[in-house]
Each structure stands twice: as structure tokens, then as C-alpha cells.
XYZ file of C-alpha atoms in Angstrom:
763
model
C 60.169 185.624 146.361
C 63.533 186.885 147.491
C 65.910 187.385 144.552
C 69.634 187.853 144.694
C 70.934 191.248 143.593
C 73.210 189.939 140.865
C 74.222 191.842 137.751
C 72.649 190.081 134.734
C 75.853 190.270 132.715
C 77.838 188.813 135.611
C 75.297 186.088 136.030
C 75.537 185.300 132.309
C 79.318 185.034 132.463
C 79.261 182.919 135.640
C 76.848 180.512 134.109
C 78.837 180.290 130.907
C 81.996 179.457 132.857
C 80.178 176.919 134.972
C 78.704 175.073 132.003
C 81.665 175.475 129.715
C 79.255 177.154 127.239
C 78.820 180.587 125.771
C 75.243 180.526 126.878
C 72.325 178.167 127.361
C 69.232 179.321 125.570
C 65.587 178.350 125.916
C 64.741 179.151 122.337
C 63.171 182.547 123.091
C 64.575 185.945 122.564
C 64.981 188.153 125.607
C 64.634 191.919 125.828
C 67.871 193.896 126.506
C 68.578 194.087 130.243
C 66.345 191.095 130.980
C 67.196 187.390 131.167
C 68.139 187.506 127.507
C 67.125 183.837 127.241
C 69.948 182.761 129.585
C 68.939 179.855 131.699
C 70.625 177.112 133.737
C 69.973 173.403 134.230
C 71.763 173.415 137.596
C 71.406 175.134 140.942
C 73.364 175.121 144.145
C 70.276 176.699 145.791
C 66.883 176.210 144.158
C 63.876 178.447 144.698
C 60.390 177.548 143.456
C 57.330 179.721 143.542
C 53.743 178.725 142.700
C 52.459 181.430 140.400
C 48.960 180.181 139.459
C 46.454 177.496 140.355
C 43.131 176.575 138.849
C 40.651 173.719 138.863
C 39.376 172.695 135.466
C 36.770 169.883 135.231
C 37.703 168.801 138.779
C 41.448 168.533 138.048
C 43.972 170.827 139.626
C 46.540 172.568 137.364
C 49.321 174.704 138.783
C 52.073 176.799 137.345
C 55.388 177.475 139.074
C 58.655 179.297 138.494
C 62.086 177.843 139.300
C 65.282 179.897 139.782
C 68.770 179.239 141.098
C 71.028 181.127 143.491
C 71.999 183.605 140.657
C 68.286 184.318 139.991
C 68.575 182.463 136.649
C 65.640 180.400 135.409
C 66.282 176.682 135.957
C 65.309 174.398 133.112
C 64.925 170.606 132.771
C 63.210 170.055 136.102
C 61.830 166.598 135.646
C 60.249 165.597 138.956
C 57.844 166.967 141.572
C 55.302 166.051 144.229
C 52.135 168.069 144.627
C 49.468 167.928 147.336
C 46.156 169.825 147.340
C 44.317 170.448 150.629
C 41.567 172.691 151.823
C 40.519 174.120 155.164
C 37.161 173.194 156.528
C 36.228 176.297 158.537
C 35.440 176.435 162.264
C 31.709 175.778 162.921
C 29.605 175.029 165.983
C 32.569 174.392 168.306
C 34.389 172.131 165.869
C 37.907 173.339 165.081
C 38.873 174.184 161.550
C 40.501 171.209 159.906
C 42.622 170.565 156.843
C 41.344 168.039 154.360
C 43.519 166.306 151.751
C 41.997 166.617 148.260
C 44.668 165.004 146.167
C 48.313 163.966 145.940
C 50.332 163.385 142.785
C 53.907 162.314 142.200
C 55.640 162.952 138.902
C 59.065 161.340 138.448
C 61.095 160.672 135.232
C 59.441 157.750 133.454
C 56.638 157.574 136.005
C 54.545 160.702 136.032
C 50.956 160.478 137.337
C 49.843 163.664 135.659
C 51.194 166.000 133.043
C 54.335 168.114 133.531
C 54.976 170.780 130.959
C 58.066 172.983 130.588
C 56.819 176.371 129.367
C 60.297 177.951 128.971
C 62.223 180.492 130.940
C 62.024 178.381 134.134
C 58.259 178.262 133.994
C 56.312 174.989 134.409
C 52.742 173.733 134.423
C 51.562 170.542 136.125
C 48.106 169.078 135.770
C 46.793 166.397 138.115
C 46.086 162.961 136.744
C 42.605 162.724 138.192
C 39.878 164.764 139.779
C 40.183 166.188 143.285
C 38.423 164.439 146.191
C 34.663 164.956 146.279
C 35.078 167.061 149.448
C 36.399 169.937 147.227
C 34.545 173.124 148.029
C 35.488 176.269 146.165
C 34.222 178.323 149.051
C 36.849 176.943 151.398
C 40.441 178.199 151.621
C 42.707 176.160 149.407
C 46.379 175.150 149.847
C 48.855 173.697 147.346
C 52.157 172.168 148.534
C 54.877 171.654 145.942
C 58.108 169.725 146.413
C 60.827 169.455 143.765
C 62.956 166.460 144.825
C 66.718 166.796 144.810
C 68.745 165.434 141.861
C 72.409 165.574 140.922
C 71.703 168.983 139.251
C 69.855 170.808 142.016
C 68.780 170.404 145.677
C 65.283 169.944 147.002
C 62.992 172.875 147.044
C 59.498 173.444 148.349
C 56.738 176.045 147.950
C 53.326 176.622 149.434
C 50.410 178.700 148.211
C 47.346 179.522 150.340
C 44.474 181.225 148.569
C 40.791 181.030 147.758
C 39.808 179.227 144.559
C 39.495 182.624 142.757
C 42.969 183.693 143.920
C 41.819 185.967 146.672
C 43.361 186.002 150.132
C 42.156 183.075 152.363
C 39.097 183.882 154.478
C 40.440 181.685 157.319
C 43.803 180.162 158.174
C 45.217 177.875 160.813
C 48.291 179.824 161.787
C 48.774 178.538 165.287
C 52.403 177.599 165.933
C 55.484 179.717 165.309
C 58.014 177.307 163.790
C 60.760 179.188 165.654
C 59.503 177.621 168.847
C 59.964 174.150 167.373
C 63.449 175.118 166.287
C 64.439 176.124 169.840
C 64.830 172.347 170.287
C 64.706 170.789 166.818
C 67.536 171.354 164.401
C 65.158 171.758 161.470
C 61.516 170.954 160.726
C 62.291 168.698 157.805
C 64.649 166.617 159.942
C 61.964 165.728 162.523
C 60.469 162.756 160.729
C 59.950 162.621 156.987
C 60.215 166.002 155.327
C 58.359 169.221 155.034
C 60.252 172.397 156.009
C 57.418 173.914 158.089
C 54.737 172.695 160.481
C 52.148 173.749 157.864
C 53.324 170.650 155.934
C 52.656 168.441 158.951
C 49.195 169.826 159.441
C 48.413 169.489 155.759
C 49.239 165.793 155.541
C 48.097 164.498 158.937
C 44.398 165.155 158.354
C 41.279 163.418 159.558
C 40.211 162.291 156.077
C 43.636 160.800 155.329
C 44.768 159.152 158.598
C 43.050 155.976 159.689
C 44.575 156.292 163.162
C 43.058 159.264 165.019
C 46.252 159.610 167.009
C 48.078 160.542 163.785
C 45.833 163.508 163.074
C 47.349 166.929 163.654
C 47.443 168.464 166.344
C 46.760 165.285 168.350
C 49.963 163.785 166.906
C 52.001 166.773 167.963
C 50.855 166.349 171.574
C 51.175 162.628 171.646
C 54.758 162.442 170.348
C 55.957 164.870 173.057
C 54.458 163.049 176.016
C 57.278 161.065 177.621
C 59.873 162.951 175.600
C 59.384 166.625 176.212
C 62.225 168.485 177.774
C 59.669 170.607 179.690
C 56.621 169.721 181.777
C 53.907 168.386 179.503
C 51.292 170.798 180.822
C 53.368 173.831 180.054
C 51.448 174.768 176.888
C 53.622 177.906 176.467
C 56.557 175.719 175.447
C 55.001 175.600 171.988
C 51.948 177.887 172.136
C 51.594 181.633 172.483
C 50.039 183.291 175.569
C 49.247 186.543 173.816
C 47.593 187.284 170.492
C 49.906 187.839 167.505
C 48.952 189.550 164.261
C 51.199 187.208 162.274
C 49.584 184.142 163.870
C 45.887 184.574 163.542
C 44.952 181.474 165.550
C 47.816 181.604 168.067
C 45.399 181.363 170.986
C 43.278 178.509 169.580
C 44.567 176.222 172.320
C 42.551 178.413 174.778
C 39.671 179.583 172.607
C 38.756 176.437 170.645
C 38.872 173.486 173.119
C 37.919 170.138 171.514
C 37.628 166.655 172.887
C 40.171 165.370 170.363
C 42.865 167.881 171.332
C 42.314 167.661 175.114
C 42.211 163.912 175.026
C 45.610 163.788 173.430
C 46.921 164.549 176.937
C 43.968 163.887 179.258
C 42.309 160.546 179.593
C 38.649 161.488 178.996
C 37.580 157.915 178.405
C 38.411 156.135 181.613
C 39.432 158.770 184.177
C 36.304 159.763 186.159
C 37.741 163.243 186.744
C 37.673 163.883 182.989
C 34.492 161.899 182.248
C 32.836 163.641 179.261
C 30.659 160.805 178.054
C 27.697 163.100 177.992
C 29.403 165.442 175.533
C 29.605 163.612 172.194
C 30.426 166.735 170.195
C 32.553 169.845 170.876
C 29.650 172.296 170.521
C 29.348 172.941 174.298
C 33.058 172.822 175.343
C 33.399 176.564 175.704
C 30.459 176.766 178.125
C 32.650 175.272 180.854
C 36.089 175.759 179.447
C 36.651 179.452 178.889
C 39.923 180.667 177.444
C 40.879 182.064 180.896
C 40.079 178.824 182.694
C 42.157 176.800 180.259
C 45.040 179.214 180.548
C 44.808 179.171 184.393
C 44.564 175.393 184.621
C 47.793 174.889 182.637
C 49.821 178.037 183.298
C 48.120 179.912 186.133
C 50.555 178.818 188.831
C 53.614 179.460 186.676
C 52.373 182.879 185.531
C 51.493 183.876 189.094
C 54.864 182.802 190.334
C 56.591 184.800 187.636
C 54.456 187.876 188.149
C 55.008 187.852 191.902
C 58.655 186.861 191.627
C 58.053 184.064 194.112
C 61.630 182.853 193.607
C 62.882 186.150 195.021
C 61.087 186.073 198.352
C 64.187 184.757 200.037
C 67.749 184.812 198.677
C 70.938 183.061 199.877
C 73.989 185.196 200.473
C 77.486 183.777 201.057
C 79.006 186.550 203.146
C 82.483 185.083 203.356
C 84.292 181.945 202.262
C 87.970 181.028 202.670
C 90.280 178.071 202.674
C 92.226 177.965 205.965
C 94.855 175.796 207.595
C 93.418 173.314 210.076
C 95.440 174.831 212.884
C 93.320 177.999 212.658
C 90.110 176.133 213.390
C 91.233 173.552 215.944
C 92.196 170.819 213.430
C 95.502 169.303 212.376
C 98.033 171.678 210.969
C 98.752 171.136 207.303
C 95.173 170.089 206.570
C 92.860 172.614 204.986
C 89.224 173.495 205.650
C 86.665 175.635 203.933
C 85.090 178.196 206.263
C 81.860 179.417 204.824
C 79.449 182.084 206.305
C 76.008 182.337 204.828
C 72.810 184.213 205.539
C 69.258 184.303 204.234
C 67.841 187.691 203.193
C 64.366 188.941 202.572
C 63.243 191.130 199.668
C 64.544 194.236 201.433
C 67.980 192.669 201.787
C 67.682 192.242 205.485
C 69.103 189.149 207.193
C 66.620 186.637 208.525
C 67.585 185.620 211.989
C 67.186 181.865 212.712
C 68.150 179.562 215.551
C 71.934 180.090 215.673
C 72.678 176.560 216.858
C 70.351 174.829 214.440
C 68.993 177.138 211.699
C 67.262 174.096 210.158
C 64.623 174.478 212.924
C 63.071 177.261 210.854
C 59.749 175.607 209.924
C 59.303 177.703 206.780
C 62.406 176.112 205.277
C 61.600 173.011 203.283
C 65.150 172.399 202.111
C 68.394 174.350 202.404
C 71.665 172.895 201.118
C 74.948 174.381 199.989
C 77.164 172.413 197.546
C 80.873 173.006 197.852
C 83.959 171.595 196.140
C 87.585 172.510 195.519
C 89.673 172.603 192.395
C 87.566 174.585 189.904
C 90.313 174.509 187.236
C 90.354 170.641 187.193
C 86.615 170.043 187.642
C 87.122 169.416 191.370
C 88.860 166.970 193.592
C 86.277 165.403 195.813
C 83.599 162.854 195.076
C 80.124 164.419 195.613
C 81.776 167.546 197.116
C 81.258 168.866 200.652
C 77.619 169.510 201.212
C 76.093 171.646 203.952
C 72.733 170.133 204.883
C 71.069 172.892 206.886
C 67.795 171.066 206.327
C 66.793 168.415 203.835
C 63.521 167.316 202.321
C 65.199 164.049 201.408
C 64.318 161.350 203.886
C 66.934 159.051 205.517
C 66.323 157.163 208.725
C 66.561 157.508 212.496
C 68.456 160.372 213.971
C 72.125 159.571 214.641
C 73.132 162.842 216.306
C 71.261 162.852 219.579
C 68.201 164.643 218.249
C 69.941 167.488 216.463
C 68.399 166.115 213.282
C 64.731 165.092 213.511
C 64.002 161.447 212.873
C 63.558 160.552 209.251
C 65.517 163.501 207.868
C 68.960 163.375 206.278
C 71.570 164.293 208.945
C 72.013 168.088 209.253
C 75.350 169.857 209.242
C 76.040 171.613 212.515
C 77.222 175.283 212.350
C 80.675 176.183 213.521
C 80.124 178.157 216.705
C 83.735 179.264 217.290
C 84.725 182.904 217.076
C 82.464 185.983 217.074
C 78.862 185.288 216.190
C 76.680 187.620 214.109
C 72.940 187.402 214.195
C 71.615 185.851 211.077
C 74.992 184.617 209.884
C 75.776 180.885 209.998
C 79.300 179.566 209.743
C 80.212 176.055 208.571
C 83.525 174.277 208.608
C 83.989 171.727 205.806
C 86.900 169.362 205.302
C 89.540 168.368 205.324
C 89.588 169.647 201.772
C 91.538 167.705 199.134
C 94.085 170.278 197.879
C 96.675 167.861 196.538
C 96.581 164.400 195.077
C 98.394 162.090 192.653
C 96.138 163.151 189.768
C 96.240 167.002 189.713
C 99.162 167.686 192.077
C 99.235 170.788 194.327
C 96.009 172.808 194.070
C 96.375 174.974 197.159
C 96.355 178.084 194.902
C 93.343 176.904 193.009
C 89.722 177.880 193.921
C 86.626 176.467 195.447
C 83.027 176.662 194.306
C 79.739 177.202 196.213
C 76.106 177.005 195.071
C 72.803 177.018 196.970
C 69.564 175.042 197.013
C 66.708 176.582 199.016
C 63.014 175.710 199.049
C 60.685 177.738 201.305
C 56.997 178.005 202.164
C 54.826 181.174 202.220
C 51.243 182.350 202.326
C 49.316 184.404 199.700
C 50.776 187.605 201.161
C 54.245 186.080 200.824
C 54.758 185.820 204.551
C 57.013 182.896 205.390
C 54.947 180.208 207.075
C 55.311 176.721 208.506
C 55.479 174.180 205.633
C 52.726 172.222 207.363
C 50.320 175.205 207.156
C 47.231 174.521 205.146
C 47.044 176.419 201.865
C 50.680 177.439 201.803
C 52.713 177.706 198.549
C 56.320 176.843 198.087
C 59.026 177.842 195.685
C 62.779 177.725 195.242
C 65.286 180.537 195.459
C 67.384 181.286 192.472
C 70.645 179.406 192.085
C 73.723 181.501 192.680
C 77.426 180.764 192.240
C 80.356 181.857 194.367
C 84.101 181.159 194.078
C 86.639 181.421 196.840
C 90.374 180.935 197.440
C 92.667 180.770 200.431
C 92.356 184.579 200.457
C 88.534 184.733 200.474
C 85.639 185.196 197.958
C 86.737 186.177 194.488
C 85.116 187.452 191.315
C 88.292 187.029 189.265
C 87.741 185.180 186.006
C 91.065 183.371 186.575
C 89.481 181.544 189.564
C 86.168 180.724 187.895
C 85.561 177.486 185.992
C 86.026 178.054 182.215
C 82.805 178.743 180.318
C 82.010 175.544 178.487
C 78.228 175.367 178.295
C 75.612 177.902 179.407
C 72.154 177.978 180.902
C 71.001 179.998 177.895
C 71.919 177.158 175.500
C 70.535 174.464 177.798
C 67.473 176.619 178.199
C 66.793 176.679 174.407
C 65.249 173.310 175.000
C 64.591 173.230 178.717
C 63.342 176.769 179.169
C 65.358 179.814 180.175
C 64.861 182.628 182.659
C 67.118 185.393 181.368
C 66.771 187.601 184.401
C 68.246 185.001 186.760
C 70.334 183.211 184.163
C 68.696 180.012 185.340
C 67.076 177.301 183.203
C 63.527 176.211 183.802
C 64.678 172.580 183.981
C 62.665 170.691 186.493
C 63.892 167.451 187.964
C 60.349 166.078 187.853
C 60.306 166.365 184.069
C 61.934 162.929 184.185
C 61.613 161.820 187.823
C 57.876 162.164 187.908
C 56.715 158.783 189.189
C 56.903 157.590 192.803
C 59.172 154.769 193.720
C 59.836 152.455 196.613
C 63.345 151.286 195.701
C 64.911 154.718 195.786
C 63.645 155.439 199.259
C 66.543 153.227 200.238
C 68.921 153.592 197.358
C 68.599 157.207 196.344
C 66.910 158.718 199.444
C 64.052 160.123 197.437
C 60.475 159.210 196.551
C 61.077 160.237 192.879
C 61.334 157.592 190.191
C 64.931 156.954 189.114
C 65.320 153.520 187.622
C 62.731 150.905 188.553
C 61.431 148.993 191.551
C 61.639 145.400 192.579
C 58.720 142.984 192.329
C 57.030 141.349 195.297
C 59.873 138.754 195.499
C 62.578 141.393 195.565
C 63.660 140.699 191.997
C 64.484 143.465 189.601
C 61.511 144.171 187.295
C 62.200 143.193 183.699
C 61.630 144.533 181.104
C 62.278 147.968 182.488
C 59.226 150.089 182.745
C 58.925 152.968 180.352
C 59.642 156.403 181.728
C 56.318 157.807 182.879
C 55.902 161.563 182.396
C 53.388 163.281 184.649
C 50.806 165.022 182.508
C 50.373 168.111 184.591
C 50.750 171.847 184.526
C 53.898 173.744 185.354
C 52.896 174.853 188.781
C 55.219 177.743 189.128
C 57.656 175.768 191.243
C 60.870 175.829 189.305
C 63.575 173.333 190.182
C 65.870 174.322 193.032
C 68.783 173.204 190.889
C 67.934 175.179 187.799
C 71.509 176.259 187.112
C 72.544 173.319 184.945
C 76.152 174.370 184.433
C 78.747 174.570 187.297
C 76.585 173.493 190.288
C 76.076 170.005 188.877
C 79.830 169.438 188.807
C 80.095 169.994 192.573
C 78.738 166.432 192.847
C 78.758 165.108 189.306
C 82.500 165.078 188.764
C 85.070 162.554 187.625
C 85.735 161.338 191.175
C 82.327 159.724 191.751
C 82.161 156.141 190.408
C 78.854 154.963 188.933
C 76.791 152.770 191.271
C 73.171 152.885 190.052
C 73.910 150.925 186.850
C 75.403 148.157 188.953
C 72.786 148.280 191.694
C 69.974 147.890 189.204
C 71.817 145.234 187.194
C 72.051 147.230 184.007
C 75.596 146.017 183.960
C 77.610 143.896 186.330
C 81.097 142.399 186.752
C 81.687 139.699 184.206
C 79.668 141.305 181.421
C 81.601 141.472 178.151
C 81.435 145.269 178.063
C 81.363 145.980 181.816
C 83.956 148.721 181.805
C 82.533 150.293 178.695
C 79.013 150.413 180.144
C 80.369 151.930 183.402
C 82.197 154.541 181.373
C 79.187 155.740 179.438
C 77.047 155.572 182.594
C 79.479 157.609 184.671
C 77.905 160.505 186.649
C 80.676 162.953 185.691
C 78.873 165.964 184.211
C 80.422 166.025 180.741
C 80.133 162.285 180.319
C 76.693 162.221 181.831
C 75.332 164.990 179.530
C 76.874 163.610 176.375
C 75.805 160.025 176.967
C 72.329 161.005 178.290
C 71.476 163.004 175.144
C 73.058 160.433 172.911
C 71.160 157.463 174.567
C 74.460 155.737 175.304
C 74.051 155.004 179.036
C 73.474 151.479 180.244
C 70.076 152.569 181.611
C 69.067 153.652 178.114
C 70.325 150.896 175.893
C 67.584 148.324 176.273
C 64.049 147.948 175.080
C 61.610 149.991 177.139
C 64.608 151.773 178.635
C 63.828 153.864 181.688
C 65.620 156.955 180.484
C 65.580 156.747 176.709
C 66.008 160.213 175.218
C 64.911 161.244 171.751
C 67.287 164.131 171.209
C 65.519 166.478 168.753
C 68.584 168.012 167.166
C 71.792 166.931 165.445
C 73.992 165.129 168.010
C 77.108 166.127 165.994
C 76.317 169.827 166.407
C 78.483 170.564 169.427
C 77.563 174.267 169.230
C 73.960 173.498 170.305
C 75.317 173.257 173.887
C 78.932 174.454 173.882
C 79.989 178.099 173.960
C 82.591 179.053 171.366
C 85.236 176.388 170.733
C 84.921 174.819 174.216
C 84.250 171.412 172.719
C 87.927 171.136 171.865
C 90.048 168.527 173.699
C 92.985 170.750 174.608
C 91.792 171.631 178.129
C 90.963 168.007 178.922
C 94.340 166.910 177.637
C 96.073 169.353 179.918
C 94.111 169.378 183.191
C 91.303 166.752 182.810
C 90.888 164.312 185.630
C 90.387 160.688 184.786
C 87.072 158.994 185.617
C 87.114 156.940 188.787
C 85.609 153.405 188.731
C 84.937 150.742 191.340
C 85.063 147.454 189.422
C 84.368 145.390 192.557
C 81.267 147.308 193.797
C 78.617 145.051 195.359
C 75.317 145.362 193.503
C 73.389 144.354 196.619
C 74.873 147.170 198.735
C 72.250 149.195 200.568
C 74.663 151.907 201.659
C 73.280 155.382 201.099
C 74.782 157.286 199.631
C 77.105 154.693 198.135
C 79.758 155.264 200.819
C 81.288 151.826 200.464
C 83.002 152.739 197.206
C 86.611 151.717 196.681
C 88.148 153.308 193.606
C 90.319 150.709 191.881
C 90.364 151.793 188.225
C 90.241 154.850 185.954
C 89.363 155.907 182.419
C 91.340 158.554 180.537
C 89.532 161.889 180.478
C 89.557 162.753 176.722
C 88.660 159.219 175.715
C 85.871 159.037 178.265
C 84.327 162.246 177.026
C 84.375 161.414 173.373
C 83.349 157.807 174.131
C 80.187 159.057 175.799
C 78.835 159.893 172.292
C 80.700 157.386 170.136
C 80.601 154.135 172.175
C 77.453 152.632 170.653
C 75.897 152.409 167.238
C 72.621 150.790 166.157
C 72.785 147.221 164.969
C 70.685 145.647 162.201
C 67.664 145.591 164.582
C 68.099 149.262 165.501
C 69.382 148.518 168.974
C 72.373 150.438 170.280
C 75.368 148.273 171.039
C 79.025 148.744 171.974
C 81.427 149.100 169.007
C 84.768 147.576 170.129
C 86.664 149.389 167.388
C 86.009 152.777 169.066
C 87.737 151.866 172.281
C 90.555 150.231 170.296
C 91.106 153.436 168.351
C 91.310 155.474 171.561
C 93.708 153.012 173.175
C 96.023 153.267 170.187
C 96.467 156.936 171.002
C 96.981 156.737 174.747
C 93.477 156.298 176.046
C 92.967 153.741 178.826
C 89.755 152.100 180.149
C 89.462 150.556 183.622
C 93.196 150.536 184.535
C 95.009 151.445 187.742
C 96.144 155.072 188.073
C 99.752 154.137 187.411
C 98.835 152.710 183.984
C 97.274 155.852 182.640
C 99.147 157.465 179.759
C 99.177 160.874 178.102
C 96.515 160.934 175.423
C 97.546 162.243 171.998
C 93.993 162.921 170.782
C 94.634 166.587 170.163
C 97.339 165.836 167.641
C 94.684 164.843 165.084
C 91.520 166.112 166.694
C 92.174 169.842 166.780
C 89.312 172.219 167.051
C 89.365 172.864 163.325
C 89.435 169.113 162.648
C 86.440 168.632 164.982
C 84.533 171.405 163.235
C 85.109 169.689 159.911
C 84.223 166.239 161.200
C 81.108 167.515 162.886
C 80.243 169.795 159.971
C 80.155 172.876 162.188
């Protein structure tokens, strides 16, 4: 037990001052230099330690010690909860399993057993009745002790694992490092109903206690993450180890001890013919087919191979030059401005790959190559959806509209700019006219632009680039890069970069993080895993995003639950794995929400139409806040398509934000209001939604805070709009769904300073 290094005389004086006493004695004399009989009935931090256990005539008795933050014995503890469990060892293919032997609760006036105060912070508790008949003194034993919080001290827990004679356990089930859980979860005890370590979960959710087999650990742990996990379900390394650890004796059990119960928690062994194991009623023979290596390879083989071979580094994208120029320099109207961007693709040796100069998209080894560009980095950009370069797209569209330059069925390609001197392997694109001045942000000619890449390519086992129709090929995505440019060219100056607000490292704490590339391991198909018909028209993709119509063309209700694909992480990491600045190139304040209207999650005439559009806006900051807080219109119904069970404290801004970037000062000064189209036609089939007409705005600070605070659960636990929140914001300058001329300066920062926010959010 860790003890504070506190001078005994200082501790005595502090306690006397605290209690207004000259000392609080337990009736026993103390030796000089020791406790001297000084004890305390209070604690700001309480530590309990189980010092002895024994089974007498079938009843468990345990002794424990209680001390406070000054290392003083704590007296007058009058309540506890105790659970006794034992570990049935591994045998004949059956995993080791915890078994509950007894549970007692002792509260003031209602104590099941006998709680004795022995003095000096020492206690003995004896169970009311005998332990379960399963008790076997040859098995490892575990005792879990909880002292519930009172007005005098906080809750404290303790655990003791030992053999019945006090010796070290002969076996354990140390499988999961709790630190892995805490990469997403705020704390273990906040996950459901207490217990400050996963050992508590495993000790309660046992086969002899749970009538529902799905509630038995570790089946429960798997089940609750399917459909909610922030990483692919088959990526076992999100929670499990891939190498042996001396401090986790069974860290590799997921590979070495396969059982029907554990595997079936993800795989349908009952009805899926691929996984038909009807002829294997026990787990005795599992390892004959499922070796540790085969299990690892089936779940992580592709990912590990991709990492080992650095498959994301086979081809890289290089922006060789970028500059904002006057239109007169490139054959356009003087006074207008265009972004001139030169890019190349390079192999591992850094050499340029030479493609068809007139149509580089003809390279058959390219599955997808896009560049996302926008202007106005200091104000989170000026153009809706940015200025995209579609060299080649794996998103389908329709018939070619450019005389065959784009193959039928593919999204229209962007033609290179062929003026000026040509360099082999360098492709120049002219984008614009660029919005460098508007009524919202004023003159931004001296601001900067942003560029990021998306490249997917195909290759053979020797990493030769091959036609994507070649049998047996693999594909992967190049790393995401970022570039900034001004009217003078490319720049690395911090002054021209977008301020650091969130980071891939912090997003990656939940979604996975590749430190070498500073990319997350976030994969779009974590959520968009099911095929769809509707979005082939509305979102130009076969990935599920919303829901389909029924055979009569009516929207399916209730919305179908989000379906997570139970599969391995194949090694293909998302081509948009930088979750910070690149998203804003398209997901910015200038892009009105259309999906919520198209799918009738909200529509004109609804009581809270403007409010629902606000929380469902695709602007990155609003989108991320509302998505994680379950505020979006697509989330706020039963069986919501995109319901998110955020595993941490939503008020902890520091989980995602860097430093004090959650303050409202920047938004108050340069934030752009959110654009809305209140008259948008829900039956529009335009793709993308090009028939948008912006006719209303929402104030930037209000919109951002509203994305978390708009809704609260009602008596039935359903999230619903709270009108008072909008009213409060409007009292201080916030405006919702008004013309641009009616926007006012928000005074939020007057009260909601960074220090105030830290206090309110308990940071």
C-alpha cells in the first residue's frame, strides 16, 4: 500500500485542527514515534487494504486496514460490500473461469454479517452464511472489498488474490491492461455500475451468477462493443496484446485459448454455415484447427503485413508548387483569383512516376486520387465543399459528360492545366475562381489556402503497381499530407497554418493512432459498413449512410440500426485518416445540411426545424461535437442510424482539444456563421446537392456550443430540444436561422472565458 510521507507530528496537528480537538484516541497507547493512538473519522482520500482472509466452518472472514490521505487510521467505518470468488482453472480446452462464492452487504442498521472495529483503523468482517458449495480450497481465491462513500469519506476499494493458505495464486486471468480501456473510457468505474478495474467486471459477470450467457465475461465485453466500437470490430489489438507480457500472464489467451463462447460473441456459429461448429459441443478440440498463429492471422494478419511492409508508403503525393494568382495570368478575368497547383506522385526512391500528361487518371493502378483545396485557413475557409481535384474517383456517378475524358460511370475528372512549360510527371491544375473576399470575412487575399491528398493504389505481392482489375492484387492508401500556400507560393510559416485545435493523436486515443505518419487509424467503414441503394444516387457511394427506401419508395421507419461489419482490420487504412484540417476543406460553415432534410429526419414546418439543422450541420466543429454528444437529427430517434455511445465524459473538452483551444475567443473574432437553406427540397436528387440556396445563418459561437447543449433526455430517456438553451444564447447576441444582415456580435466570451469554461466543465 502506498503511504504518504507525512511527519507524524504534523499529521497529528493537522488532524487536531481539522476536528477542532486536541486529539482523537482509539483507547490504546501508542509507542513513541508511531501513531500514538491518533486516528481520524474522516478522509478526503480513503485507502483500504485487505490484510487477512480465512474460511472458518464455511464462512469467509476478512480483516482490512483503513487509512486517510495523511496515513492516519480511519475509524468508525460503518458500511461495506464484500464479494468472494474463485478461479476454476483451465482444463481440457475450457478457459479458466471465475465463480462467485458469496456476496455480502453491510450497511448501518442492515448488516448481513458481522462487522467489528478492532481499533487503529483495523476491521474484521465475517460473512453471514457459508460460501457457495463450489468452494474449493485448491483453487485461487479472490476477495473484492468496497467501502461505500459517506459524508465523512469517499468510496474506496481493495482486491486480494491468493490461495486459501495465503500463498501466491497458482493461476490468474490477467488478460487485459486497463490502460487500453482508458484510452477511450474516462474511468473504469464510470463505464456502467462501478468497479475501478476490469477485474471487478470479470469477477461479477460469471457463468454461475449470470442467467444470460451474453452477460458472462468476456462475452459481454465483446457484445457491448459491436456496433459501438470506434475501431473495426475484428481488430483484436484494440484491446488485446499481440506480444507476451510478464505483467499480464494470460495476455495472449485470445489466441491460445479459443472457445466457442468467446468466438461466438462476434461470429455466428449457430446459423452461419461458414462457422458451423455443430459437431463440436465442447472446446476440447478447438486448438486442433485454430492455432494461435491462425487466429492472429485471421484477425490481424493483413494489418500487420501492411504495417511491416509499409504498404502506405509505396506511393506518396507531392505538391511541388501552389500559388494564388490573378486570373489575368492564366487566361481568366483580371481581378479574379485562381489556385495553381502542381502535383506529382513519387515511388519509394522519391522518383516521379510519369503518367499520361493529358489524363493522369488513365493510370490503371490508381483506384482513387483526389486533392482537396480551400482558401481562408484563418477563418475555416470560404467555399462550400472546397475546390476538389478529381484526378480519378472510385465514387460512381453516371454517364460521361465530357466527351469521353471521364469513363462512363465515374465521377467527372478534373482536367490538368496544359498551359506553360510541362515537366514529365508533374500535373498542374487551375482551380477557381477562389473566394478571397465576401461579406462575412472581408478581404482575405493575404490569407492562405490548404491542400490535402487522398490516394488509393493497387499493387502485387512484390509491391509493383498493377492494374486494379488484376487478380490477387492488394490495395492501400497513401498517407495524408497537408500543405499551405499563399499568393507567394507554398509556405511552412505557422502564421499561415490553421491554429492547432484538435490533433490526430488525441482523436487516435480512441480511433487508433499511427505516430510515424501522424495519421489516425480511423476507417470510414467503421460506421459506413453496410451497402445501400439510396446513396448511390444521393451520396454517390455504395456505403451505408442513413437508410434506404422500401419497395414503394417510402422512407423506411423506424430507422434501421447501424450495422457494424464484424471483420478484421485488413491493413487498408482509410485514405482520409487525418481527422483534423483535411475534413474542414469540405466540412466547413459554408455547406448547408441536406441529408437530414432528404431523409426526412427534419423538414420545414417542424417545431424545431432550425435547431435540428443547426445540430446536424456538416461544419467540422459542429459535426464532431454533435456526433459524439448524440445531438444530430439522425441520432435523436429510437433505433437511430448513427447513435454514438461516447465512452468518456462529454464535458471533458481536453479529451479532444489541445491546450485551451476550446475557448470561444477565436470564434468570436473570426468565426464564420453556419449557412442554412431553409427552403431546400427534400425530394431533390441533385448530387452533390448543387441546388442549394443559402438564405439563413446561425451565429458561430452559439452554433458550436449548441452542438453539445441543444438536447437533454426527457423522462423517457429520449433526447429532445431544450428551448431555454437557444433563448439564453439569443439573449447574448446569438442568432438562429436569420439573414446575414440580422447577425449580431455575440458576447459569450464576456462570461464564458477559458477559466470559466474550465470551472464549468470541471477541467
